[in-house]
Amino acid sequence: MIAAHHHVVDGTRLQTDQRLEADVLIVGTGAGGGVAAELLAKSGLRVIMLETGPLQLGRDFNMQEQRAYNRLYAEGANLATADHGIAILRGRAVGGGTTVNWTTSLRTPDQTLGYWVNRFGLAEVSAEKLAPWFDWAERRFNIKPWGIAPNANNDVLRSGCARLGLQWAVIPRNVSGCANLGYCGMGCPLDAKQSMLVTTIPGALEYGASLYVRTRAWKLEIRRDRVEALIAQALDAKSINPTGVTLRIRATHYLLAGGAIHSPALLMRSHAPDPYRVLGKRSFLHPTSTSLARMPTAVDGYYGAPQSIYSDHYQWPDGAEGPAGFKLEVPPIHPGLAAGIFGWHGRKLAAGMQDLPRLNILLALQRDGFDEQSPGGEVQLQGDGRGILDYPLNDHLWDGVRRAWHAMAEIQFAAGACAVMPGHLGGEFDTSLAGIRAQIDRLPLAPYQAALFSAHLMGGCGMGANPRASVIAASGRHHQLENLTVVDGSVFPTSVGANPQLSIFAHSARITTGLVRELKSGALPDMP
Amino acid sequence: MVPGPGLRLAAATGRRYFALMKWAISEQDAREIRSFDPQRRRFLGGLAGAAWLAGTGGVVSGCSSANVLRVPLAAAETRVLRMLAPAILHGLLPAQPAARKDSLDELLAAVSTSVSSLSSASREQLARLLAALDYRITRWLLTGLWKPLHEATVAEIDAFLHNWRQSSVGRFNLAYRTLTRLLATNWFALPANYRQSGYPGPPSWPAGKSAMREA
């Protein structure tokens, strides 16, 4: 637990400009930064962590949607891609996404790693070489397949797949003493979720690291091939606007873990060398479509572990490339979130919502970045200098969305649904599979009409052997900057094809351990 | 020639309307509008005017909403949202006037909190949309309603929301999603309205919570 004797500074309260020094400066406290901070501090290095969001602890988490979205998510959970075509849930508080995610902890699929090895020359990340790092992360964060029966919402996916003979499996979760409440997305009120907030960040602080919250990394001062300093802005109480107080931090090494929008954006604002124009490109987000079902009995999808079952039946239809594959999961069904997914108004909204206890929702997370037709999006800088993700929607993606609606509807009816509806402005509940299939084929596939979401931001600082086609090397080191390393989800050269947190844990541990051994030979003997 | 005050006012007003239309009509939408098939989907007459505005290429920047952006929700914005709420939340608001007002106050306070979490870029886009609904000409172009929103019936507002939802012009779908989501999400997330969705609310946990923490 973060305790009173730990060195935590709230940027909002700073009155004067600061000059700080550290061995390693870490930007971001999510899955990547959190893992790195503890390892670095444990090895005896002086560590400073910067976090844009606020520090919110378990006792602050009261299971109220509005409070959680406003305090713990970027833009109060109203973030979206540049043209608003895809809504983005992105954590923004100490612990980053790990504070608010739904605890799904899946390893990077072997097919994805095989693709990275072959396509990006990344022999260092083969399934065999990464296995000890996954083992380490699973021990550190108590990751185990969920041992309690799935809630009825997840059971729709399980039983539907089972009846149709489709693959399904139990999801491993990073929890300890979980009471199966179902409020992981609003911050765990029991500190049962093994997020960075209750594991590595207190760990790093205990080893003497410092944490600056409501402090935004704004610009790197770069001279030739080295970073000389980082300029950060202290932020107001909402973690939005700068107060005017700045921090200038000098470090031997700089570690970026601000996530797949902010790590590329920080490098862009700083005019970091990018001789081959690859920075910020190939950004991915598992574009996610939805299918809603009215079940015959109560589902109560607001209670119980939010995600405990997944299906990869449609994930690798033709190997890694070709038509988009998708992973099937479910979201928790709280009223605010559900009202947003309905995308309706008036009587129709009221009628849809009054059946909330019987509502099941399936999600199809599309695996983007594996085919020429799936180049992903691009991080750009807005007028105010902040990063935004431009993600064009193309026919390859829409084809995946349509197939996913068909697959989800079939599973929901197989599980006994009374009526099913695709997540689309023109969607209508239909009581027959034939009817819903006709509707799905008829619905126009256009931005804003089809509801698309993402909770997984990846890429933009892609890893690769070839500096002409990637931003960082397999070691995590920037190809052109010798004292800058990236450890967050932005390093992935494609989307992961699974919820990314465990992949980020493993890569951050692997990259950071290599860095520590370089900066302090002989340290971290118990790491793989 | 120095333009007279009347002309200057007209020019300033015109610039303002054009700037508002910048929200409503992008290049891509202009293409969609040109390919719009009135036989296939009827839309409000205002659309032709909107297309004309876009087609003139007279879209200029400079809609200064700086004052608006400093407060969570400006008075005019709150007014617009208050007028939209009875249509978006049809049948959900209390009928009794005092209870209805309290309910709307609580909703608008929640919306205001949401809005204060937006980045300045998102905030400005929302400000443009709400301003466009507040100004007569842009409102007419976007919704077909010449009269102020507070004089419009729930049925009239419901009708333009339907048109926005079913439009083949992306920006109308986006405006629909933005406004319905802002109001509906906040409405159903309010504890006072849990019963309308049948949501029993979070488990009551404080006792168990402290017990667990001490263990």
XYZ file of C-alpha atoms in Angstrom:
743
model
C 0.000 0.000 0.000
C 1.105 3.548 -0.661
C 1.861 4.924 2.801
C 2.544 8.233 4.519
C 6.315 7.739 4.606
C 6.488 7.341 0.808
C 7.664 10.267 -1.281
C 4.558 11.297 -3.221
C 4.222 14.859 -4.531
C 0.972 16.326 -5.853
C 1.764 18.634 -8.784
C -1.369 20.669 -8.089
C 0.110 21.797 -4.792
C 3.506 22.854 -6.104
C 4.000 26.608 -5.820
C 7.446 27.011 -7.358
C 9.325 25.568 -10.308
C 11.330 22.454 -9.515
C 14.707 21.122 -10.639
C 15.111 17.416 -9.989
C 17.668 14.714 -10.710
C 17.392 10.960 -10.937
C 19.153 7.951 -12.352
C 16.012 6.951 -14.232
C 12.938 9.056 -14.955
C 9.776 7.092 -15.750
C 6.883 8.747 -17.582
C 3.639 6.966 -16.689
C 2.628 4.562 -13.922
C 0.508 1.998 -15.784
C 1.389 -1.598 -16.596
C 4.695 -0.655 -18.264
C 5.897 2.101 -15.941
C 4.753 0.353 -12.779
C 6.662 -2.855 -13.486
C 9.764 -0.890 -14.519
C 9.692 1.385 -11.446
C 9.866 -1.421 -8.943
C 12.670 -3.279 -10.722
C 14.743 -0.133 -11.160
C 14.268 1.053 -7.580
C 14.973 -2.417 -6.219
C 18.304 -2.465 -8.020
C 19.338 0.637 -6.113
C 18.813 3.233 -8.837
C 17.250 6.587 -7.945
C 13.863 6.642 -9.665
C 11.331 9.404 -10.304
C 7.866 8.495 -11.635
C 5.598 11.031 -13.335
C 1.832 10.516 -13.593
C -0.615 12.853 -15.346
C -3.601 11.575 -13.416
C -4.415 11.829 -9.716
C -3.570 9.431 -6.908
C -6.756 7.617 -5.953
C -6.663 4.771 -3.457
C -8.937 1.825 -2.748
C -10.811 3.772 -0.088
C -11.691 6.390 -2.742
C -13.364 3.775 -4.945
C -17.067 3.773 -4.124
C -18.446 1.749 -7.066
C -20.274 4.777 -8.508
C -19.891 5.021 -12.256
C -19.868 8.764 -12.650
C -17.284 9.369 -9.964
C -15.067 6.610 -11.329
C -15.232 7.755 -14.950
C -14.518 11.365 -14.067
C -11.613 10.637 -11.753
C -9.985 7.573 -13.233
C -10.459 7.790 -17.010
C -9.089 10.128 -19.661
C -11.684 12.788 -20.544
C -14.149 11.333 -18.060
C -14.361 8.213 -20.291
C -15.339 10.418 -23.255
C -12.054 10.012 -25.140
C -12.334 9.005 -28.793
C -10.315 8.771 -31.980
C -9.776 11.999 -33.959
C -13.035 11.736 -35.930
C -14.873 10.197 -32.942
C -15.366 6.970 -34.884
C -14.113 4.824 -31.998
C -14.776 5.592 -28.320
C -11.745 4.923 -26.122
C -11.689 3.861 -22.483
C -8.271 4.822 -21.179
C -7.247 4.821 -17.525
C -5.709 8.014 -16.223
C -4.689 7.833 -12.566
C -1.827 6.299 -10.623
C -1.686 2.728 -11.922
C -2.956 3.788 -15.367
C -5.080 1.186 -17.100
C -4.333 -1.399 -14.414
C -6.341 0.612 -11.867
C -9.516 0.396 -13.937
C -9.153 -2.612 -16.228
C -11.259 -5.747 -15.925
C -8.274 -7.880 -14.746
C -8.040 -10.068 -17.851
C -4.467 -11.368 -17.942
C -3.773 -13.372 -21.095
C -0.351 -14.107 -22.537
C 0.513 -12.741 -25.977
C -0.766 -15.444 -28.362
C 1.958 -17.634 -29.939
C 0.648 -16.674 -33.399
C 1.241 -12.983 -32.623
C 4.761 -13.608 -31.358
C 5.517 -15.785 -34.390
C 4.361 -12.938 -36.630
C 6.588 -10.453 -34.775
C 9.605 -12.744 -35.062
C 9.091 -13.304 -38.799
C 7.860 -9.905 -39.893
C 9.819 -7.571 -37.647
C 13.009 -9.563 -37.085
C 12.300 -9.861 -33.365
C 13.973 -13.178 -32.507
C 14.217 -11.908 -28.893
C 10.462 -12.163 -28.364
C 9.728 -15.692 -29.552
C 7.211 -17.624 -27.444
C 10.051 -19.667 -26.000
C 12.155 -16.660 -24.999
C 9.220 -14.784 -23.483
C 7.879 -17.722 -21.473
C 10.036 -17.034 -18.373
C 8.881 -13.402 -18.390
C 5.221 -14.426 -18.481
C 5.941 -16.903 -15.679
C 7.517 -14.094 -13.654
C 4.592 -11.693 -14.197
C 2.021 -14.373 -13.378
C 3.767 -15.009 -10.062
C 4.238 -11.315 -9.267
C 0.592 -10.413 -9.894
C -0.993 -13.652 -8.724
C -2.432 -14.389 -12.169
C -4.507 -17.575 -12.257
C -7.504 -18.830 -14.223
C -10.627 -17.597 -12.411
C -11.654 -20.368 -10.027
C -15.252 -19.287 -9.364
C -18.114 -20.020 -11.773
C -18.529 -17.255 -14.394
C -21.360 -14.775 -13.830
C -24.424 -15.221 -16.044
C -23.171 -12.580 -18.490
C -19.945 -14.510 -19.131
C -21.896 -17.752 -19.058
C -23.862 -16.665 -22.135
C -20.566 -16.710 -24.034
C -19.500 -20.021 -22.483
C -22.758 -21.891 -22.976
C -23.362 -20.452 -26.461
C -19.903 -21.534 -27.599
C -20.271 -24.918 -25.913
C -23.585 -25.616 -27.685
C -22.166 -24.607 -31.052
C -18.938 -26.547 -30.532
C -16.819 -23.389 -30.593
C -13.613 -22.970 -28.611
C -13.861 -21.133 -25.279
C -11.637 -20.866 -22.208
C -11.520 -19.450 -18.677
C -9.744 -16.109 -18.304
C -6.799 -15.792 -15.894
C -7.110 -12.768 -13.585
C -4.625 -10.743 -11.508
C -6.492 -10.789 -8.205
C -5.845 -11.796 -4.617
C -8.729 -12.051 -2.151
C -11.264 -11.041 -4.827
C -14.846 -10.966 -3.523
C -16.380 -11.319 -7.025
C -18.044 -7.893 -6.751
C -17.851 -6.841 -10.414
C -16.595 -3.288 -10.015
C -13.021 -3.665 -11.338
C -13.715 -0.941 -13.905
C -14.397 1.627 -11.187
C -11.263 0.824 -9.192
C -11.158 -2.150 -6.838
C -12.607 -1.075 -3.474
C -10.965 -4.071 -1.767
C -7.454 -3.668 -3.201
C -7.908 -7.247 -4.374
C -6.976 -6.436 -7.958
C -3.210 -6.700 -8.239
C -2.915 -3.429 -10.123
C 0.240 -1.320 -10.114
C -1.461 0.855 -7.497
C -1.189 -1.853 -4.834
C 1.860 -3.815 -6.032
C 4.816 -2.318 -7.887
C 4.242 1.370 -7.189
C 4.215 0.969 -3.402
C 7.092 -1.459 -3.991
C 9.120 1.172 -5.847
C 8.267 3.838 -3.260
C 9.405 1.518 -0.477
C 12.787 1.229 -2.242
C 13.030 5.032 -2.213
C 11.510 6.067 -5.550
C 9.583 9.364 -5.836
C 6.157 9.758 -7.424
C 4.870 13.039 -8.884
C 1.139 12.953 -9.619
C -0.984 15.455 -11.583
C 2.255 16.182 -13.417
C 2.411 15.937 -17.196
C 5.611 15.123 -19.076
C 5.615 17.784 -21.767
C 8.913 17.937 -23.608
C 12.254 16.175 -23.821
C 15.297 18.357 -24.334
C 17.316 16.494 -26.918
C 20.883 17.198 -27.986
C 22.140 15.070 -30.861
C 21.487 11.479 -29.805
C 20.853 12.033 -26.111
C 18.026 13.287 -23.945
C 19.356 16.003 -21.641
C 16.280 16.751 -19.545
C 12.519 16.475 -19.405
C 10.221 19.425 -18.846
C 6.985 18.617 -17.040
C 3.917 20.694 -16.217
C 2.179 20.693 -12.858
C -1.571 20.320 -13.460
C -4.739 21.604 -11.834
C -6.994 19.494 -9.630
C -8.758 17.971 -12.668
C -5.372 16.968 -14.157
C -6.233 18.926 -17.300
C -4.774 22.427 -17.380
C -1.213 23.419 -16.389
C -0.947 25.541 -13.243
C 2.085 27.363 -14.632
C 4.553 25.578 -12.366
C 7.107 23.537 -14.306
C 9.534 20.795 -13.383
C 12.870 20.276 -15.105
C 14.159 16.785 -14.476
C 17.586 15.500 -15.493
C 18.240 11.785 -15.539
C 20.838 9.340 -16.798
C 18.115 7.381 -18.562
C 14.534 8.147 -19.611
C 11.837 5.495 -19.690
C 8.611 6.207 -21.556
C 5.442 4.455 -20.376
C 2.719 6.988 -21.045
C 0.743 4.649 -23.261
C 0.301 4.388 -27.015
C -0.963 7.936 -27.502
C 1.242 9.833 -25.086
C 4.607 8.140 -25.627
C 4.627 8.882 -29.381
C 3.127 12.343 -28.754
C 5.865 13.244 -26.247
C 8.540 12.228 -28.760
C 6.807 14.227 -31.517
C 6.490 17.374 -29.398
C 10.160 17.040 -28.532
C 11.168 16.748 -32.199
C 12.856 13.442 -31.460
C 14.783 12.120 -34.453
C 12.474 10.207 -36.791
C 14.465 9.896 -40.011
C 12.158 7.292 -41.573
C 8.835 8.877 -40.545
C 7.656 5.891 -38.540
C 6.920 7.549 -35.171
C 3.243 7.435 -34.200
C 2.364 5.243 -37.179
C 0.958 1.735 -36.906
C -1.188 2.527 -33.872
C -3.698 -0.154 -33.010
C -6.671 -0.475 -30.703
C -8.552 -3.752 -31.181
C -11.653 -2.046 -32.681
C -14.481 -3.580 -30.693
C -18.057 -4.125 -31.841
C -20.968 -5.199 -29.642
C -24.035 -7.397 -29.762
C -26.851 -7.001 -27.229
C -29.141 -9.838 -26.144
C -32.258 -10.005 -24.032
C -32.059 -13.228 -22.023
C -35.066 -15.149 -20.619
C -33.873 -14.844 -17.006
C -31.841 -12.367 -14.984
C -28.227 -11.914 -16.043
C -27.346 -9.205 -13.507
C -24.283 -8.370 -15.566
C -23.257 -5.649 -13.124
C -22.220 -8.211 -10.510
C -19.412 -10.755 -10.526
C -15.992 -10.838 -12.163
C -16.526 -8.749 -15.317
C -14.524 -10.984 -17.650
C -14.018 -14.668 -16.931
C -14.637 -16.390 -20.305
C -13.262 -15.716 -23.779
C -13.434 -17.406 -27.152
C -10.709 -17.343 -29.784
C -12.713 -19.449 -32.195
C -12.762 -16.665 -34.784
C -9.366 -15.185 -33.917
C -7.125 -16.813 -36.535
C -9.414 -17.666 -39.480
C -6.586 -17.802 -42.053
C -3.514 -17.618 -39.841
C -2.224 -14.200 -38.835
C -2.926 -12.369 -42.106
C -6.051 -12.170 -44.261
C -9.536 -11.179 -43.063
C -9.641 -9.688 -39.573
C -9.881 -12.191 -36.729
C -11.624 -11.324 -33.493
C -11.628 -12.391 -29.871
C -14.968 -12.684 -28.068
C -15.451 -11.439 -24.509
C -18.106 -9.593 -22.475
C -18.119 -6.215 -20.673
C -19.570 -5.514 -17.218
C -23.100 -4.130 -17.616
C -23.542 -1.088 -15.405
C -26.371 1.312 -16.258
C -24.303 4.301 -17.432
C -22.076 2.156 -19.640
C -25.086 0.267 -21.024
C -27.001 3.483 -21.829
C -23.971 4.620 -23.818
C -23.831 1.351 -25.750
C -27.549 1.498 -26.640
C -27.028 4.816 -28.392
C -30.752 5.555 -28.391
C -33.114 8.174 -27.072
C -36.706 8.530 -25.961
C -39.122 5.625 -25.522
C -36.761 3.210 -27.219
C -33.989 4.023 -24.766
C -36.328 3.712 -21.788
C -37.665 0.384 -23.058
C -34.177 -0.955 -23.746
C -32.842 0.116 -20.379
C -35.707 -1.188 -18.267
C -34.593 -4.699 -19.139
C -31.055 -4.087 -17.879
C -31.083 -7.070 -15.486
C -31.793 -9.385 -18.442
C -29.265 -7.783 -20.752
C -26.229 -9.645 -22.054
C -23.603 -7.921 -24.169
C -20.900 -9.647 -26.189
C -17.781 -7.886 -27.445
C -15.731 -8.728 -30.517
C -12.193 -7.322 -30.285
C -10.728 -7.155 -33.741
C -7.067 -8.067 -34.153
C -5.674 -5.125 -36.161
C -2.269 -4.667 -37.780
C -1.680 -8.148 -39.192
C -2.657 -7.537 -42.785
C -1.726 -4.983 -45.424
C -5.353 -3.892 -45.348
C -5.060 -3.175 -41.626
C -2.394 -0.470 -41.267
C -3.913 0.943 -38.056
C -4.011 4.606 -37.182
C -1.593 7.398 -36.542
C -0.888 9.540 -33.496
C -0.920 13.238 -34.368
C -0.420 16.434 -32.409
C -3.407 18.738 -31.979
C -3.208 22.518 -31.921
C -2.630 22.494 -28.165
C 0.292 20.089 -28.588
C -1.499 17.093 -27.130
C -1.649 13.757 -28.879
C -4.698 12.386 -30.619
C -5.190 9.113 -32.479
C -6.422 9.328 -36.048
C -7.812 5.922 -36.935
C -9.474 5.637 -40.369
C -12.102 2.915 -40.715
C -11.826 0.835 -43.879
C -13.555 -2.085 -45.606
C -11.223 -4.656 -44.057
C -12.391 -3.509 -40.638
C -16.070 -3.293 -41.584
C -15.961 -6.813 -42.998
C -14.696 -7.989 -39.609
C -17.431 -6.049 -37.793
C -20.162 -7.652 -39.892
C -18.813 -11.176 -39.433
C -18.467 -10.527 -35.697
C -22.126 -9.421 -35.409
C -23.182 -12.667 -37.117
C -20.968 -14.777 -34.844
C -22.107 -13.027 -31.660
C -25.811 -13.255 -32.535
C -25.499 -16.975 -33.239
C -23.800 -17.569 -29.877
C -26.381 -15.481 -28.007
C -29.311 -17.379 -29.558
C -27.535 -20.686 -28.876
C -27.293 -19.610 -25.230
C -31.061 -19.068 -25.161
C -31.444 -15.353 -25.944
C -35.035 -14.160 -26.529
C -33.886 -11.354 -28.832
C -30.607 -10.008 -30.197
C -29.505 -6.675 -31.619
C -26.195 -5.504 -33.108
C -24.642 -2.381 -31.556
C -25.647 0.054 -34.312
C -27.788 3.202 -34.391
C -30.173 1.394 -36.740
C -30.205 -1.844 -34.725
C -33.511 -3.394 -33.597
C -34.042 -6.369 -31.327
C -35.085 -9.393 -33.384
C -36.315 -12.680 -31.970
C -34.973 -14.988 -34.674
C -31.480 -15.749 -35.898
C -32.678 -15.520 -39.512
C -34.186 -12.114 -38.825
C -31.078 -10.771 -37.137
C -28.860 -12.137 -39.930
C -30.942 -10.261 -42.512
C -30.743 -7.107 -40.381
C -26.961 -7.388 -40.000
C -26.536 -7.727 -43.763
C -28.740 -4.684 -44.322
C -27.239 -2.248 -41.786
C -24.979 0.390 -43.353
C -21.397 0.099 -42.149
C -20.413 3.668 -41.428
C -18.675 5.589 -38.671
C -20.945 6.692 -35.781
C -23.720 4.352 -36.919
C -21.878 1.204 -35.864
C -20.877 1.541 -32.208
C -17.133 0.938 -31.942
C -15.103 0.975 -28.763
C -11.574 0.360 -27.614
C -9.962 -0.172 -24.246
C -6.599 -1.259 -25.672
C -4.152 1.242 -27.146
C -1.045 -0.270 -28.729
C 1.747 0.609 -31.163
C 3.078 3.950 -32.373
C 6.598 3.334 -31.021
C 6.827 -0.066 -32.676
C 9.635 -2.470 -31.903
C 11.673 -3.955 -34.753
C 15.124 -4.944 -35.947
C 15.025 -2.554 -38.894
C 15.360 1.121 -37.900
C 13.737 2.104 -41.198
C 10.490 0.446 -40.148
C 10.439 0.767 -36.350
C 10.991 3.249 -33.536
C 12.699 1.073 -30.945
C 14.909 -2.021 -30.971
C 13.990 -5.318 -29.316
C 15.906 -4.079 -26.267
C 13.309 -1.309 -25.927
C 15.969 1.282 -26.777
C 15.092 4.091 -29.176
C 16.897 3.549 -32.484
C 18.279 7.090 -32.534
C 18.380 8.151 -28.852
C 20.888 6.257 -26.728
C 19.418 7.024 -23.288
C 15.699 6.597 -24.016
C 13.734 3.362 -23.664
C 10.045 2.604 -24.153
C 8.236 0.001 -22.012
C 4.496 0.471 -22.579
C 1.930 -0.879 -25.048
C 3.255 1.469 -27.727
C 6.150 -0.953 -28.385
C 3.958 -3.618 -29.975
C 4.418 -3.804 -33.755
C 0.820 -4.992 -34.240
C -2.096 -5.297 -31.862
C -1.608 -8.117 -29.368
C -4.703 -10.157 -30.193
C -5.482 -10.392 -26.472
C -6.115 -7.923 -23.658
C -2.656 -6.353 -23.449
C -1.827 -5.949 -19.758
C 0.099 -9.213 -19.277
C 1.961 -8.608 -22.539
C 2.977 -5.168 -21.260
C 4.028 -6.599 -17.870
C 6.249 -9.191 -19.557
C 7.835 -6.797 -22.063
C 8.426 -4.117 -19.456
C 10.073 -6.649 -17.114
C 12.233 -8.019 -19.946
C 13.287 -4.597 -21.230
C 13.816 -3.078 -17.783
C 15.878 -6.017 -16.533
C 18.149 -5.607 -19.551
C 18.467 -1.899 -18.818
C 19.239 -2.431 -15.139
C 21.957 -4.937 -15.989
C 23.459 -2.397 -18.329
C 23.312 0.482 -15.851
C 24.226 -1.588 -12.794
C 25.894 -4.870 -13.655
C 25.109 -7.674 -11.273
C 21.759 -6.252 -10.118
C 18.433 -8.172 -10.140
C 19.933 -11.685 -9.890
C 16.519 -13.267 -9.305
C 15.062 -12.137 -12.624
C 14.965 -14.476 -15.653
C -14.644 52.074 -48.546
C -15.165 51.711 -44.827
C -18.141 49.486 -44.134
C -20.846 50.989 -41.951
C -21.715 49.551 -38.564
C -24.659 47.599 -39.973
C -22.500 45.897 -42.551
C -19.783 45.198 -39.988
C -22.362 43.598 -37.720
C -23.717 41.534 -40.572
C -20.212 40.428 -41.510
C -19.384 39.528 -37.906
C -22.647 37.649 -37.533
C -22.050 35.868 -40.808
C -18.578 34.828 -39.728
C -19.997 33.446 -36.551
C -22.584 31.353 -38.364
C -20.007 30.093 -40.833
C -17.747 29.136 -37.956
C -20.583 27.242 -36.340
C -21.247 25.464 -39.583
C -17.628 24.386 -39.571
C -18.646 22.071 -36.790
C -21.564 20.739 -38.718
C -20.080 20.357 -42.138
C -16.641 18.978 -42.913
C -15.189 18.330 -46.356
C -16.111 14.682 -46.195
C -19.657 15.496 -45.179
C -19.927 17.924 -48.026
C -19.161 15.016 -50.368
C -21.783 12.910 -48.624
C -24.296 15.693 -48.930
C -23.646 16.075 -52.642
C -24.299 12.354 -53.096
C -27.370 12.555 -50.841
C -30.386 10.919 -52.391
C -33.601 12.633 -51.274
C -35.699 9.757 -52.609
C -33.931 7.267 -50.430
C -34.082 9.123 -47.170
C -36.070 12.237 -46.481
C -34.320 14.814 -44.443
C -35.131 18.213 -43.092
C -35.233 20.989 -45.625
C -32.476 22.777 -43.772
C -29.965 20.341 -45.122
C -30.040 21.908 -48.558
C -29.101 25.208 -46.939
C -26.341 23.541 -44.989
C -24.970 22.050 -48.174
C -25.105 25.435 -49.818
C -23.167 26.983 -46.956
C -20.544 24.280 -47.190
C -20.416 24.555 -50.949
C -19.631 28.244 -50.846
C -16.357 27.360 -49.199
C -16.953 30.270 -46.903
C -16.146 28.313 -43.805
C -13.853 30.407 -41.693
C -12.238 29.689 -38.368
C -12.321 31.887 -35.346
C -15.411 30.853 -33.432
C -14.247 32.241 -30.153
C -15.729 30.150 -27.427
C -12.948 31.010 -24.991
C -15.400 32.407 -22.407
C -17.588 29.355 -22.690
C -14.628 27.036 -22.168
C -13.723 28.498 -18.808
C -16.878 27.239 -17.094
C -18.074 23.636 -16.933
C -21.330 24.508 -18.699
C -22.322 28.007 -19.780
C -25.875 29.199 -19.073
C -26.862 28.961 -22.744
C -25.464 25.442 -22.968
C -27.332 24.324 -19.891
C -30.488 25.808 -21.414
C -30.055 23.784 -24.609
C -29.385 20.549 -22.743
C -32.380 21.184 -20.472
C -34.592 21.509 -23.543
C -33.231 18.314 -25.103
C -33.515 16.216 -21.937
C -37.316 15.654 -22.008
C -37.048 14.219 -25.524
C -33.907 12.145 -24.971
C -35.222 10.877 -21.618
C -38.847 10.616 -22.683
C -41.000 8.981 -20.031
C -38.139 8.884 -17.536
C -38.391 12.356 -16.018
C -40.839 12.847 -13.145
C -44.170 14.399 -14.243
C -44.631 16.522 -11.132
C -43.054 19.957 -11.875
C -41.001 20.413 -8.704
C -39.649 16.850 -8.796
C -38.953 17.247 -12.488
C -36.942 20.394 -11.888
C -34.921 18.749 -9.103
C -34.291 15.785 -11.331
C -33.116 17.950 -14.210
C -30.932 20.004 -11.860
C -29.248 16.855 -10.632
C -28.749 15.615 -14.188
C -27.292 18.900 -15.377
C -24.916 18.963 -12.399
C -23.700 15.487 -13.369
C -23.375 16.502 -17.023
C -21.438 19.564 -15.940
C -18.983 17.361 -14.042
C -18.558 15.173 -17.125
C -17.967 18.195 -19.299
C -15.344 19.546 -16.908
C -13.357 16.341 -17.482
C -13.132 16.942 -21.231
C -9.945 18.137 -22.889
C -10.115 21.653 -24.307
C -10.388 20.284 -27.859
C -13.374 18.056 -27.027
C -14.890 20.807 -24.938
C -14.743 23.196 -27.867
C -16.420 20.705 -30.191
C -19.252 20.269 -27.727
C -19.501 24.037 -27.302
C -19.831 24.436 -31.078
C -22.588 21.862 -31.292
C -24.567 23.375 -28.426
C -24.088 26.894 -29.791
C -25.256 25.726 -33.198
C -28.469 24.513 -31.569
C -28.866 27.791 -29.732
C -28.494 30.150 -32.736
C -31.580 30.429 -34.864
C -30.092 30.056 -38.337
C -27.781 27.169 -37.509
C -30.534 25.505 -35.494
C -32.840 25.777 -38.461
C -30.187 24.356 -40.767
C -29.426 21.459 -38.449
C -32.875 20.658 -37.098
C -35.451 22.436 -39.227
C -36.655 24.301 -36.127
C -36.853 28.077 -36.567
C -38.435 28.698 -33.181
C -36.362 28.612 -29.990
C -35.914 25.165 -28.442
C -37.946 26.124 -25.389
C -40.937 26.733 -27.659
C -40.499 23.384 -29.430
C -42.568 20.430 -28.313
C -41.020 17.168 -27.156
C -42.394 15.614 -30.361
C -40.613 18.196 -32.517
C -37.295 17.621 -30.748
C -37.847 13.870 -30.891
C -38.419 14.182 -34.635
C -35.131 15.906 -35.382
C -33.275 13.485 -33.102
C -34.785 10.650 -35.176
C -33.625 12.356 -38.329
C -30.139 12.758 -36.927
C -30.068 9.094 -35.957
C -31.211 7.883 -39.358
C -29.271 10.378 -41.445
C -26.705 9.109 -43.909
C -24.594 12.171 -43.097
C -22.033 11.086 -40.515
C -21.936 14.382 -38.643
C -25.625 14.117 -37.763
C -25.098 10.580 -36.430
C -22.167 11.893 -34.397
C -24.181 14.809 -33.012
C -26.901 12.324 -32.084
C -24.475 9.981 -30.346
C -22.743 12.829 -28.525
C -25.882 14.396 -27.060
C -27.819 11.216 -26.290
C -24.772 9.632 -24.675
C -23.982 12.697 -22.574
C -27.503 12.854 -21.160
C -28.433 9.154 -21.051
C -25.179 7.925 -19.502
C -25.324 10.536 -16.778
C -29.020 9.945 -16.188
C -28.843 6.202 -15.676
C -25.634 6.456 -13.624
C -27.404 8.614 -11.014
C -28.380 6.540 -7.937
C -31.816 8.216 -7.888
C -32.547 6.655 -11.290
C -31.202 3.135 -10.696
C -34.706 1.739 -10.299
C -35.626 2.811 -13.839
C -33.169 0.270 -15.211
C -33.812 -2.313 -12.529
C -30.213 -1.922 -11.331
C -30.120 -2.703 -7.621
C -26.984 -0.546 -7.166
C -23.561 -1.494 -5.885
C -23.412 -4.004 -3.026
C -23.363 -2.304 0.356
C -19.890 -3.066 1.458
C -18.428 -0.675 4.059
C -18.518 -3.132 6.964
C -17.062 -5.997 4.979
C -14.574 -3.660 3.391
C -13.011 -2.546 6.626
C -13.015 -6.110 7.928
C -11.130 -7.186 4.837
C -8.663 -4.382 5.064
C -7.781 -5.252 8.618
C -7.387 -8.934 7.860
